[in-house]
XYZ file of C-alpha atoms in Angstrom:
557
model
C -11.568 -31.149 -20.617
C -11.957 -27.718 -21.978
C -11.265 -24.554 -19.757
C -11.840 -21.203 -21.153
C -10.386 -18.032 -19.287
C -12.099 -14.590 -19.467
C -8.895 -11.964 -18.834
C -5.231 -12.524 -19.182
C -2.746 -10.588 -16.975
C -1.999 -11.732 -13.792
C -5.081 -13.858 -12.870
C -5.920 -15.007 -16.095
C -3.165 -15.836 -17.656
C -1.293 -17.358 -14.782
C -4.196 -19.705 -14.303
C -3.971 -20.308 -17.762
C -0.589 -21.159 -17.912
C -0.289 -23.506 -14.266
C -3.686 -25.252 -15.662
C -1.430 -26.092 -18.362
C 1.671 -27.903 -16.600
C -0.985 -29.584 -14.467
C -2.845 -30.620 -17.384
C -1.248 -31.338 -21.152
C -4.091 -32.721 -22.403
C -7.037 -29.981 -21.382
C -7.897 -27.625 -24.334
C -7.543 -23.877 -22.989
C -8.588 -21.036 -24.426
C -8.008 -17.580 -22.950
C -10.143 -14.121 -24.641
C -8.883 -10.718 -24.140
C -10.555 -7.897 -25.506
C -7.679 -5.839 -25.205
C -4.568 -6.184 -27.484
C -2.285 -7.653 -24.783
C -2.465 -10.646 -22.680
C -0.148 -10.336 -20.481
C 1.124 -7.763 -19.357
C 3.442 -5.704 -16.553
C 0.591 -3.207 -15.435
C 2.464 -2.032 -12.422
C 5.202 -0.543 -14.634
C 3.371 1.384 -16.470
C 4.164 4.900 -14.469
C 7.949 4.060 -15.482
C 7.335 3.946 -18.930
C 5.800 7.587 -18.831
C 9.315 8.492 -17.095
C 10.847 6.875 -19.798
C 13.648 6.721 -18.425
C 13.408 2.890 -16.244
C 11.155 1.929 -19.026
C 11.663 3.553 -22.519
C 9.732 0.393 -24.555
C 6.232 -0.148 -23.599
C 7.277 -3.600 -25.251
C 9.567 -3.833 -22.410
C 6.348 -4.482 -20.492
C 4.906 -7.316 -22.550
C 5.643 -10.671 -20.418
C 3.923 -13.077 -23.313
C 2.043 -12.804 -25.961
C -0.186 -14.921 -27.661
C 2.197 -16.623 -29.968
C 4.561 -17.219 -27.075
C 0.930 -18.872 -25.262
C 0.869 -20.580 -28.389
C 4.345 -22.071 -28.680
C 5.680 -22.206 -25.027
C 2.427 -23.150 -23.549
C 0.044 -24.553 -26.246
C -2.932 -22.238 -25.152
C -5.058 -20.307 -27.608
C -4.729 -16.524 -26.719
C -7.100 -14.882 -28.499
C -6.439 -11.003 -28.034
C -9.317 -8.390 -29.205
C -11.653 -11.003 -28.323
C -13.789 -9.901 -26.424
C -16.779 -12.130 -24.376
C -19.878 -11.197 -24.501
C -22.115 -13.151 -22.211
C -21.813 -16.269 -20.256
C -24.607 -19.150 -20.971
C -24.488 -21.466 -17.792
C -27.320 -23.973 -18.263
C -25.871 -24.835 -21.963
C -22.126 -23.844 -20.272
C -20.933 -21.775 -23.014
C -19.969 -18.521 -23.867
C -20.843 -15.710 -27.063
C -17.707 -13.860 -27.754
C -17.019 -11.058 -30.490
C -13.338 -10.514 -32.232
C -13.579 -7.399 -32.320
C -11.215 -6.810 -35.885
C -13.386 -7.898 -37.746
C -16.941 -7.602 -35.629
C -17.658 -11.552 -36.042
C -19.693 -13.373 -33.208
C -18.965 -16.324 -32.193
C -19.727 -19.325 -29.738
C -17.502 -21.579 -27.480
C -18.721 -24.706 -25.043
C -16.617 -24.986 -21.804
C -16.438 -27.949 -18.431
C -14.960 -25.319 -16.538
C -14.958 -21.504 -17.142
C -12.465 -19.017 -15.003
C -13.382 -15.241 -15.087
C -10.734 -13.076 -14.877
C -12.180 -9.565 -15.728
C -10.261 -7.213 -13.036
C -11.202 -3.908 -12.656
C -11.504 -0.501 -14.234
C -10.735 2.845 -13.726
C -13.285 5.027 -11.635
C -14.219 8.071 -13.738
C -16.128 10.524 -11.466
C -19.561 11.710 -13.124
C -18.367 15.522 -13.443
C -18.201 18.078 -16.039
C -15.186 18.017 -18.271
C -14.327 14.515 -17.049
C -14.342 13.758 -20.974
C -12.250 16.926 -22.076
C -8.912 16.298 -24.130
C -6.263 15.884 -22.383
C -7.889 13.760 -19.469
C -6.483 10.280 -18.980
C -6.606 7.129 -17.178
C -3.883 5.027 -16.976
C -4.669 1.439 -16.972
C -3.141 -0.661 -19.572
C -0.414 -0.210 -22.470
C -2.636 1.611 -24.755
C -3.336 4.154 -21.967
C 0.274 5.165 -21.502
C 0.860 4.921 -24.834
C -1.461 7.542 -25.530
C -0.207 10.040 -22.794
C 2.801 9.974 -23.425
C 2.030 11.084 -27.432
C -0.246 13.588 -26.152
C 2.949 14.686 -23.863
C 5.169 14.896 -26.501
C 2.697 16.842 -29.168
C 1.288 19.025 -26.411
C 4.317 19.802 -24.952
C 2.589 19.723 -21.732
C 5.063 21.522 -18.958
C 2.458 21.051 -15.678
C 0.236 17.645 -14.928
C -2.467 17.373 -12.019
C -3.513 14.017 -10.823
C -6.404 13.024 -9.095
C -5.639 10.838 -6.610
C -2.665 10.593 -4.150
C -2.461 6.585 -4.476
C 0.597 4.775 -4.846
C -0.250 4.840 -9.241
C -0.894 9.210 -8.593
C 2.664 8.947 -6.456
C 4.607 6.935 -8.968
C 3.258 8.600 -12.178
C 3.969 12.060 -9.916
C 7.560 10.993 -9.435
C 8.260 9.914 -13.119
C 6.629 13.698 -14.988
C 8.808 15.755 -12.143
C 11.650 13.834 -12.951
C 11.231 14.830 -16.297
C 10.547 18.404 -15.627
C 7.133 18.545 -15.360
C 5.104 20.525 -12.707
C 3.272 18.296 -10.901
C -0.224 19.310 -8.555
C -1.505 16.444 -6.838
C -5.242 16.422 -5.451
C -6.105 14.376 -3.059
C -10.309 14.403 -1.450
C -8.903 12.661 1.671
C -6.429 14.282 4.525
C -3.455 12.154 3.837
C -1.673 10.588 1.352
C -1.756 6.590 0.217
C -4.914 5.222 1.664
C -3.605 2.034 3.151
C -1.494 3.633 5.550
C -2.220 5.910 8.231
C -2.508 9.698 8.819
C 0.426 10.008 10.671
C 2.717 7.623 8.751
C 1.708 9.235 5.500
C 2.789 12.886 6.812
C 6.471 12.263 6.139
C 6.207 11.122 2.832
C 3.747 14.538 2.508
C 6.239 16.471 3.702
C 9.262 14.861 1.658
C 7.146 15.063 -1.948
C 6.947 18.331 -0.832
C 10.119 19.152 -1.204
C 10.900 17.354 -4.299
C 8.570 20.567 -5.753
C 5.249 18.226 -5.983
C 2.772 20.642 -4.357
C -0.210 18.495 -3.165
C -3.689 19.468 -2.107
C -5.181 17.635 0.715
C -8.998 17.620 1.528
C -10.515 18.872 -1.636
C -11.783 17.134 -4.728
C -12.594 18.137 -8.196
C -16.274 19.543 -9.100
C -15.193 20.497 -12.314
C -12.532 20.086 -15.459
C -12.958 22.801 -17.623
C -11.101 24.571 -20.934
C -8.917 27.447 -19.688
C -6.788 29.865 -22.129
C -3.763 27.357 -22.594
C -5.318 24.545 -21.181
C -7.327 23.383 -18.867
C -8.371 24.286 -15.269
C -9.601 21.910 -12.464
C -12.259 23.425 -10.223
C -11.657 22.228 -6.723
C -14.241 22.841 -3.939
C -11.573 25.469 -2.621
C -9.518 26.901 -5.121
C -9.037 25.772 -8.937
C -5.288 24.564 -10.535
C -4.039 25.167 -14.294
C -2.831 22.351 -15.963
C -1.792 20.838 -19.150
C -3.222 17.353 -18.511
C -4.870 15.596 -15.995
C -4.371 12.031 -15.037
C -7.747 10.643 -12.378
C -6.260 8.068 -10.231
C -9.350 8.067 -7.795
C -9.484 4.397 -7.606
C -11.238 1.159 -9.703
C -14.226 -0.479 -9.706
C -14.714 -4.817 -10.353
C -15.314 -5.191 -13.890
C -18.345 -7.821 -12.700
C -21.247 -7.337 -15.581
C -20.844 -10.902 -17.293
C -20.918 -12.341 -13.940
C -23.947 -10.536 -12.822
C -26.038 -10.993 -16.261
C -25.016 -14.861 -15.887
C -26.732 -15.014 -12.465
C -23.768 -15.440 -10.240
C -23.598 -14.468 -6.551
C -21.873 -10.856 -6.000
C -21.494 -8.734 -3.049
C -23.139 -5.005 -2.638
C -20.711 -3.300 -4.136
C -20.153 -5.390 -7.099
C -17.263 -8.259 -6.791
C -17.629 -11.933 -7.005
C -17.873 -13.861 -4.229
C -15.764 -17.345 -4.594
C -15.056 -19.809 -1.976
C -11.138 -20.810 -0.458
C -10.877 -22.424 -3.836
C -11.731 -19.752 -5.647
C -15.488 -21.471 -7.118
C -18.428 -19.177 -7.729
C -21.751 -20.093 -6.967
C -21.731 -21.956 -9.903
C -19.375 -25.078 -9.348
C -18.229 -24.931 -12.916
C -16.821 -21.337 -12.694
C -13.941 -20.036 -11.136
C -13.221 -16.172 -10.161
C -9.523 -15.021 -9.398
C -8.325 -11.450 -8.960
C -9.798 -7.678 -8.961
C -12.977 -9.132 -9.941
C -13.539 -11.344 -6.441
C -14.271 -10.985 -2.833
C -12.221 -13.347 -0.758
C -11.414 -13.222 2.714
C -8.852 -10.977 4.701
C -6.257 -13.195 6.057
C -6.317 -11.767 9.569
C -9.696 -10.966 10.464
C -11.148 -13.378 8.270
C -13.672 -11.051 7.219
C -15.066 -10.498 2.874
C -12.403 -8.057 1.534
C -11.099 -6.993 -1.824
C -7.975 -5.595 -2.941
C -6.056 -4.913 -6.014
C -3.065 -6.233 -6.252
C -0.991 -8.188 -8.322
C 0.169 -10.612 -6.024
C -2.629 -12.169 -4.603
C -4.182 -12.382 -8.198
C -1.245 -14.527 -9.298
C -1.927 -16.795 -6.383
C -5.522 -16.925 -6.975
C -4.721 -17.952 -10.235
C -2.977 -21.066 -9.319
C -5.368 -22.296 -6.801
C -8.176 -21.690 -9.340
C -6.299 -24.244 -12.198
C -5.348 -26.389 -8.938
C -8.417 -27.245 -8.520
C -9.846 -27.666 -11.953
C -7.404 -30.206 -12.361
C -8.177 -32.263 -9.307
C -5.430 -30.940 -6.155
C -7.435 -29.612 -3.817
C -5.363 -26.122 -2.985
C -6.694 -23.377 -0.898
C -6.561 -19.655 -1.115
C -5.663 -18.732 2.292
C -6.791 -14.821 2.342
C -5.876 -11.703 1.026
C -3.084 -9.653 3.961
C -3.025 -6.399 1.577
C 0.740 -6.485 1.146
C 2.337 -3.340 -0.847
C 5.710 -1.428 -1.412
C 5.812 1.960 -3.460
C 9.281 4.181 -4.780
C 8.541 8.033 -4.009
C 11.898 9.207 -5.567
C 14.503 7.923 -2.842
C 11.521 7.044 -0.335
C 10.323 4.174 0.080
C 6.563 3.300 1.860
C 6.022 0.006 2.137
C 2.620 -1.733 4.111
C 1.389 -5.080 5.496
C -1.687 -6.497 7.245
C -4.099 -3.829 8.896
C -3.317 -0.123 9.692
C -4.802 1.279 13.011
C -7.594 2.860 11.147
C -8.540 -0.468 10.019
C -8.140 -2.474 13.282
C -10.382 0.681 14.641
C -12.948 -0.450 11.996
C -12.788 -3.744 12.640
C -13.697 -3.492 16.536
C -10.207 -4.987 17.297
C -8.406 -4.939 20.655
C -5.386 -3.633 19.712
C -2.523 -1.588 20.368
C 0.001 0.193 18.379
C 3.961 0.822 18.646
C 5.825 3.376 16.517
C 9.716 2.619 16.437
C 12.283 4.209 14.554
C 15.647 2.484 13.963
C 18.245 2.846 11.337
C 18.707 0.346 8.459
C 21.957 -1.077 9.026
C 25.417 -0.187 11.850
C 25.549 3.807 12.551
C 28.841 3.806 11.525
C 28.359 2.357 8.067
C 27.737 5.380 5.985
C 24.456 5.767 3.677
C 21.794 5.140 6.528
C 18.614 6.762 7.444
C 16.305 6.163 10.289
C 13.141 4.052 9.388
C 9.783 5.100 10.745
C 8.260 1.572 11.817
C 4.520 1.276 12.775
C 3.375 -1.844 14.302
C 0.048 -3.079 14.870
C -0.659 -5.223 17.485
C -3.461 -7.618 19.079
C -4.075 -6.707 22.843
C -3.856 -9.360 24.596
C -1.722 -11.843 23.209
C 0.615 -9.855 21.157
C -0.054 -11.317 17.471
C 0.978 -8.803 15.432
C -1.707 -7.137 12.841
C -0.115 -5.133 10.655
C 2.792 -2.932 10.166
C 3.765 0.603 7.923
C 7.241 1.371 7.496
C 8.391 5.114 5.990
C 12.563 4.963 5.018
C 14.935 5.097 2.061
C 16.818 2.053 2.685
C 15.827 -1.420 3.807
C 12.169 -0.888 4.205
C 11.193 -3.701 1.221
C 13.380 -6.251 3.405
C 11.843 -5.560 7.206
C 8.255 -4.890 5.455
C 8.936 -8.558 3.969
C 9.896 -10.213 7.132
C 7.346 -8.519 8.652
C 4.856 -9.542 6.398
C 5.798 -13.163 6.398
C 5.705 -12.831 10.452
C 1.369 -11.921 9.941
C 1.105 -14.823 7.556
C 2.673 -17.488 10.654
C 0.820 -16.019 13.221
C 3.589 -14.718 15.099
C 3.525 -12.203 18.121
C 5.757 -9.849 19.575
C 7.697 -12.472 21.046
C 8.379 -14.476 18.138
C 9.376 -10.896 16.174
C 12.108 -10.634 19.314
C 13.642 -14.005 18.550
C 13.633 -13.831 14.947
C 16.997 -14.435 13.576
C 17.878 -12.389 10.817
C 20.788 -11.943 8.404
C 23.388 -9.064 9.996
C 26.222 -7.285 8.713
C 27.431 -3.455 9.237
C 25.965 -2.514 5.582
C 22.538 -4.911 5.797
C 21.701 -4.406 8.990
C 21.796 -4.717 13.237
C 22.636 -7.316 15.395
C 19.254 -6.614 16.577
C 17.329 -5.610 13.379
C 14.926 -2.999 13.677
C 12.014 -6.013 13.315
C 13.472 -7.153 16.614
C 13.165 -4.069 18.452
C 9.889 -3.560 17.232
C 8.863 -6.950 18.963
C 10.417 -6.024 22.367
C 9.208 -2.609 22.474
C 5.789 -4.662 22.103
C 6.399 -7.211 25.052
C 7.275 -4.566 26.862
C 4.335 -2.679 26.983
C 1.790 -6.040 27.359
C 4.599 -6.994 30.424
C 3.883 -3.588 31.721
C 7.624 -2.846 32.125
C 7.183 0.375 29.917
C 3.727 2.790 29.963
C 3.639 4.319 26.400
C 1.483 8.146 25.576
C 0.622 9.227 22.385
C 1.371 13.268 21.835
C -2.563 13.841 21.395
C -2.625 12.981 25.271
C -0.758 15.601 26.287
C -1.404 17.769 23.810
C -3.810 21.165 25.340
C -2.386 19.722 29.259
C -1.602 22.356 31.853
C 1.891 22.543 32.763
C 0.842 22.456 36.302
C -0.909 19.151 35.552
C 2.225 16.748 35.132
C 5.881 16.790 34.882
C 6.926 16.799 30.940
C 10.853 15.996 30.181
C 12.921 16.120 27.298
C 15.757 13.804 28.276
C 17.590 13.904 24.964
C 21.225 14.723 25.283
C 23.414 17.205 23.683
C 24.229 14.774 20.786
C 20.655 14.227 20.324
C 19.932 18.389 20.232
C 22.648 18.298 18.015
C 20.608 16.564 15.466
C 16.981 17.247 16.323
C 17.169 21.342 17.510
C 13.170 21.191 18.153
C 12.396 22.069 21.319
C 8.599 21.911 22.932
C 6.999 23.955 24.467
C 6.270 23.003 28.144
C 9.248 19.872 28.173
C 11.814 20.628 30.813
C 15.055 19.320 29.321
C 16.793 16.904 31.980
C 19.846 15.038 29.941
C 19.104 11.256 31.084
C 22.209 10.969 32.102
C 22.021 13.969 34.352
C 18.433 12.402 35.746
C 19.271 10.027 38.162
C 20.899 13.015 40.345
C 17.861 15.624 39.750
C 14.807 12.830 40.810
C 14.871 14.276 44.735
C 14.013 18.043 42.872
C 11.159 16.465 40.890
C 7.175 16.104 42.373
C 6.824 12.580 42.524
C 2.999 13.140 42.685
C 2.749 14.115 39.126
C 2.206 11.892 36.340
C 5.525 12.646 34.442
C 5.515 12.369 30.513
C 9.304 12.167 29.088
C 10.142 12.131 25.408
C 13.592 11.946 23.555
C 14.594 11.982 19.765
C 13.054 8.648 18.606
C 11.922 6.899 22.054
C 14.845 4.572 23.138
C 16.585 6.899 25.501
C 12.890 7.967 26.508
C 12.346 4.099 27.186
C 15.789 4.072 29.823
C 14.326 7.134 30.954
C 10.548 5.668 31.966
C 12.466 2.495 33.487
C 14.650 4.753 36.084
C 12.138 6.959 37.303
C 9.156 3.584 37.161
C 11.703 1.882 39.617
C 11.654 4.851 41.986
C 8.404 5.394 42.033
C 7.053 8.113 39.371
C 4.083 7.181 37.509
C 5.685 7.397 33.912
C 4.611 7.290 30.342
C 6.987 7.299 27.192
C 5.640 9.697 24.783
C 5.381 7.158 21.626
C 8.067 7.999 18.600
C 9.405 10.957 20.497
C 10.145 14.580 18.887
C 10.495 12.435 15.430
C 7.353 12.390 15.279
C 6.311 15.227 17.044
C 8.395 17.455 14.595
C 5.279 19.611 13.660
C 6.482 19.593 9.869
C 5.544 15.903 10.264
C 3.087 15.189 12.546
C 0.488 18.389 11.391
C -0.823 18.745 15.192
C 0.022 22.704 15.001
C 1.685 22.663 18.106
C 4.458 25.210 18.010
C 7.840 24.693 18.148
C 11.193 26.422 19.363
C 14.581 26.637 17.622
C-alpha cells in the first residue's frame, strides 16, 4: 500500500507516523512545502519573548531525517503539491529548490493542508514591517526585523489567544504594546463578561487595548507607521494581524471534493472525504461539535492530532471513530490564566439551546495555604436535565486542572450531579475538600431543585428602589476585602438577618447579593423558608465590580 500525506505538523505528520506502527510494510510519503515538518506552532509567541524559547530549533519536534531514520517515512520538505488527480489517483508535486515537477501514484491519499493567516484586503496591509505569525520562518523574521529596527511599540490586530500571548512576550521585553480588537471583548471563545477581567488585568500590565474598532488603513508615518482605526489612529513600529485563519482547501476543491460554504472539507466520523480513497484531518475539515452534534471547525492542535490517528486507523483496517470536536483551550496572560471548554452562553444562545448558566467563584486550594486567588468559574448548563455544556474559568492558579476535569466531565456526559460527586485529589496546597468543580455542580442542582432562585445584575439593573427589597448581606470581613458598595443595596450582615426579617416588606421581591454568592446563597435559603420571594444576584459584587463587569453602574467607596 502506498499512502501519501499532504501537510506535516500535527495532522499530517502524526497520521504519518501512527500509519506507520500500524503498518511496517506501507510506503509513506509526506510533502511539505514549507521547510519544516513538524513543528511546535503554538510556541511560537515564546520564541519572540525569547526568553521561554530562545532557539526556534527548540521548536522543531522531527525532521525529515529523524522521519527517515526513526520512522522510515519519506519527508520531503519544500515540496510542495500541486494538484490532486483522483480518477488516475495521483498527485503533481513541485520541489520547490530546484523548480522540478514531478508525479506520485497513491491507494490512499490524506490531506493535511491547515489553514492560513487572514490578511484583510486594506491599504498598507503589505507595508514593511507588517507580519503574520504562522510558522518558524514567520517569527524568525520578526524577530530580525525587531532587533534591526529597534522597534520600542508593536500593535496587533486581533485580541485572540496568539494577539494575547505574542502581547505578553514584546511587554515583557519592554515593548509598548496597543492591541486592537473589532469585537467588544477579548478572546472570542469566551464570553463578554468572563473576558472583562482578563481586560481589565492586561490593562494593568501597561497593554492598552482598543475594543470595538478595526483597522481601515496601515499607512507610513514619520518614524513608522500609523494604523487608521475607524475612531482614532495608533503609532507603531510594527504590526502583527492576528484577525483569524482561513482552511487552506484549494487542492481539495480543484480535485472535486465535497466542501462546506465557507471553504473546509467535509469528512465523515472516520475522517473520509467524499472520495473513499482520501482522508482530511485538521484545520482543513469540518467535523462535528461533540455536544450539539452540529458541522463545526476549529483550530486547534489537539483535535488535529486525534484526527490524525483515526485517519491512519482506518487506512490500515481498525475501524476508529472521531468522536467530535468540544473546542477545548487554555492561554498564559502573564500570571493569568483563561482557560475554556465546550460551549459559551453566546454559543448555546446560537444554538437554540435550553440552557442555563451558573457563575461561581472559589479559591484554588485551603484559605489558609498562602499563594491563592479566587477563580471566576462559568458553567454552562442544559435546562432540564442538568448535562453540563460548557464551562470558562478566569484565575492564576489551578484553572488548567478544574478546566481539565471539567472538560473530561462534557466528554462523559455528565450533569450537575455527577460534577457534585466527583472525587477529586485534595490537599491544603492542591485544592478543597470540596473542589471548586464540586461546588459548581451543586450550585447547579440547586437551582433545577428550585432550592435557590438565581438574578443576573442586568435584572435589576435601571429597578426602582421602591420596586423590591435589594440587600447586601456581606459582613464586615467581606467589606474588608471588597469596599464596593451599590447603590440602592441596604447592607443587612447575614448574620444580623434573621433578627431584622419582621422590619422587612415581605411583599417585595427581595434581591440579596454578597462578595462572590455563597453567603448570598445562606442568605436566599433563610428568608425562602420564611416566606420572601428571593433571588441570589449571580457572582455577587465580584462581578458586579464595575471595573469588571463594564455595566456603568456607579459605585461607592
Amino acid at each position: 500500500m502506498k499512502v501519501l500525506v499532504i501537510g506535516g505538523v500535527a495532522g499530517g505528520a502524526t497520521a504519518a507516523a501512527r500509519l506507520r506502527r500500524l503498518d511496517e510494510k506501507a510506503e509513506i510519503i509526506m510533502f511539505e512545502k514549507g521547510p519544516y515538518v513538524s513543528f511546535a506552532a503554538c510556541g511560537l509567541p515564546y520564541f519572540l519573548g525569547g526568553r521561554a524559547v530562545d532557539d526556534p530549533g527548540k521548536l522543531i519536534v522531527r525532521t525529515p531525517e529523524q522521519f527517515v531514520k526513526k520512522n522510515n517515512i519519506d519527508a520531503r520538505v519544500n515540496n510542495r503539491v500541486i494538484s490532486i488527480d483522483r480518477e488516475n489517483k495521483k498527485v503533481e508535486a513541485e520541489d520547490l529548490s530546484t523548480g522540478k515537477k514531478y508525479t506520485e501514484s497513491y491507494d490512499k491519499l490524506i490531506i493535511s493542508t491547515g489553514s492560513f493567516p487572514f490578511r484583510p484586503n486594506i491599504p498598507g496591509i503589505d507595508s514593511e514591517g507588517v507580519f503574520t505569525l504562522w510558522n518558524i520562518p514567520d517569527a524568525v523574521k520578526i524577530k530580525k526585523y525587531m532587533r534591526e529596527k529597534g522597534v520600542k511599540k508593536a500593535a496587533i490586530v486581533g485580541g485572540g489567544a496568539i494577539g494575547l500571548e505574542v502581547a505578553e512576550n514584546l511587554a515583557e521585553s519592554d515593548i509598548e504594546v496597543t492591541i486592537v480588537e473589532l469585537s467588544d471583548h477579548l478572546i472570542a471563545p469566551i464570553d463578554a463578561d468572563m473576558a472583562l477581567p482578563v481586560l481589565k488585568y492586561v490593562t494593568e500590565k501597561g497593554i492598552k487595548v482598543i475594543l470595538n474598532d478595526g483597522v481601515t488603513a496601515i499607512e507610513k508615518g514619520d518614524s513608522g507607521l500609523i494604523l487608521r482605526l475607524k475612531e482614532s489612529g495608533v503609532a507603531t513600529d510594527m504590526v502583527l494581524m492576528s484577525v483569524g485563519a482561513r482552511p487552506q482547501s484549494e487542492l481539495a476543491k480543484e480535485a472535486g471534493l465535497a466542501l462546506n460554504e465557507r471553504g473546509f472539507i467535509k469528512v465523515d466520523e472516520h475522517m473520509r472525504t467524499s472520495d473513499p480513497d482520501i482522508y482530511a484531518v485538521g484545520d482543513v475539515t469540518e467535523v462535528k461539535n461533540f455536544i450539539t452534534g452540529k458541522p463545526a471547525s476549529i483550530a486547534l492542535a489537539g483535535p488535529a492530532n486525534k484526527q490524525g490517528r483515526t485517519a491512519a486507523d482506518n487506512i490500515a483496517g481498525i475501524k476508529s471513530k472521531y468522536g467530535g470536536i468540544q473546542g477545548t483551550g487554555i492561554l498564559k496572560i502573564f500570571d493569568m490564566t483563561v482557560a475554556f471548554t465546550g460551549l459559551s452562553e453566546r454559543e448555546a444562545v446560537r444554538q437554540g439551546l435550553s440552557f442555563d448558566k451558573v457563575l461561581t467563584y472559589h479559591h484554588p486550594h485551603a484559605g489558609y495555604y498562602p499563594g491563592g486567588m479566587d477563580m471566576a468559574m462559568k458553567t454552562v448548563f442544559e435546562v432540564p436535565t442538568g448535562r453540563i455544556l460548557g464551562a470558562q474559568i478566569v484565575g492564576y492558579t489551578g484553572v488548567d486542572k478544574r478546566c481539565d476535569v471539567l472538560a473530561a466531565s462534557i466528554r462523559m456526559g455528565a450533569t450537575a450531579s455527577d460534577l457534585e460527586e466527583l472525587e477529586l485529589a485534595y490537599s491544603p496546597p492542591f485544592g478543597t475538600p470540596r473542589d471548586p468543580v464540586n461546588m459548581a455542580g451543586s450550585v447547579i442542582e440547586n437551582i433545577l431543585e428550585g432550592n435557590m432562585e438565581k438574578a443576573e445584575w442586568s435584572s435589576v439593573e435601571g429597578m426602582p428602589e421602591e420596586g423590591a427589597l435589594f440587600i447586601d448581606v456581606r459582613g464586615d470581613d467581606d467589606i474588608s476585602v471588597s469596599t464596593i458598595k451599590i447603590k440602592g443595596f441596604e447592607r443587612i450582615p447575614l448574620e444580623e438577618l434573621r433578627s431584622r426579617l419582621s422590619g422587612l416588606d415581605r411583599d417585595k421581591p427581595v434581591y440579596v447579593h454578597c462578595r462572590n454568592g455563597k453567603e448570598g446563597y445562606f442568605a436566599s435559603c433563610i428568608m425562602r423558608q420564611e416566606g420572601f420571594d428571593v433571588s441570589n444576584l449571580d457572582g455577587g459584587c465580584l462581578f458586579h465590580d464595575c471595573s469588571l463587569c463594564g455595566c456603568g453602574k456607579e459605585t461607592e467607596e
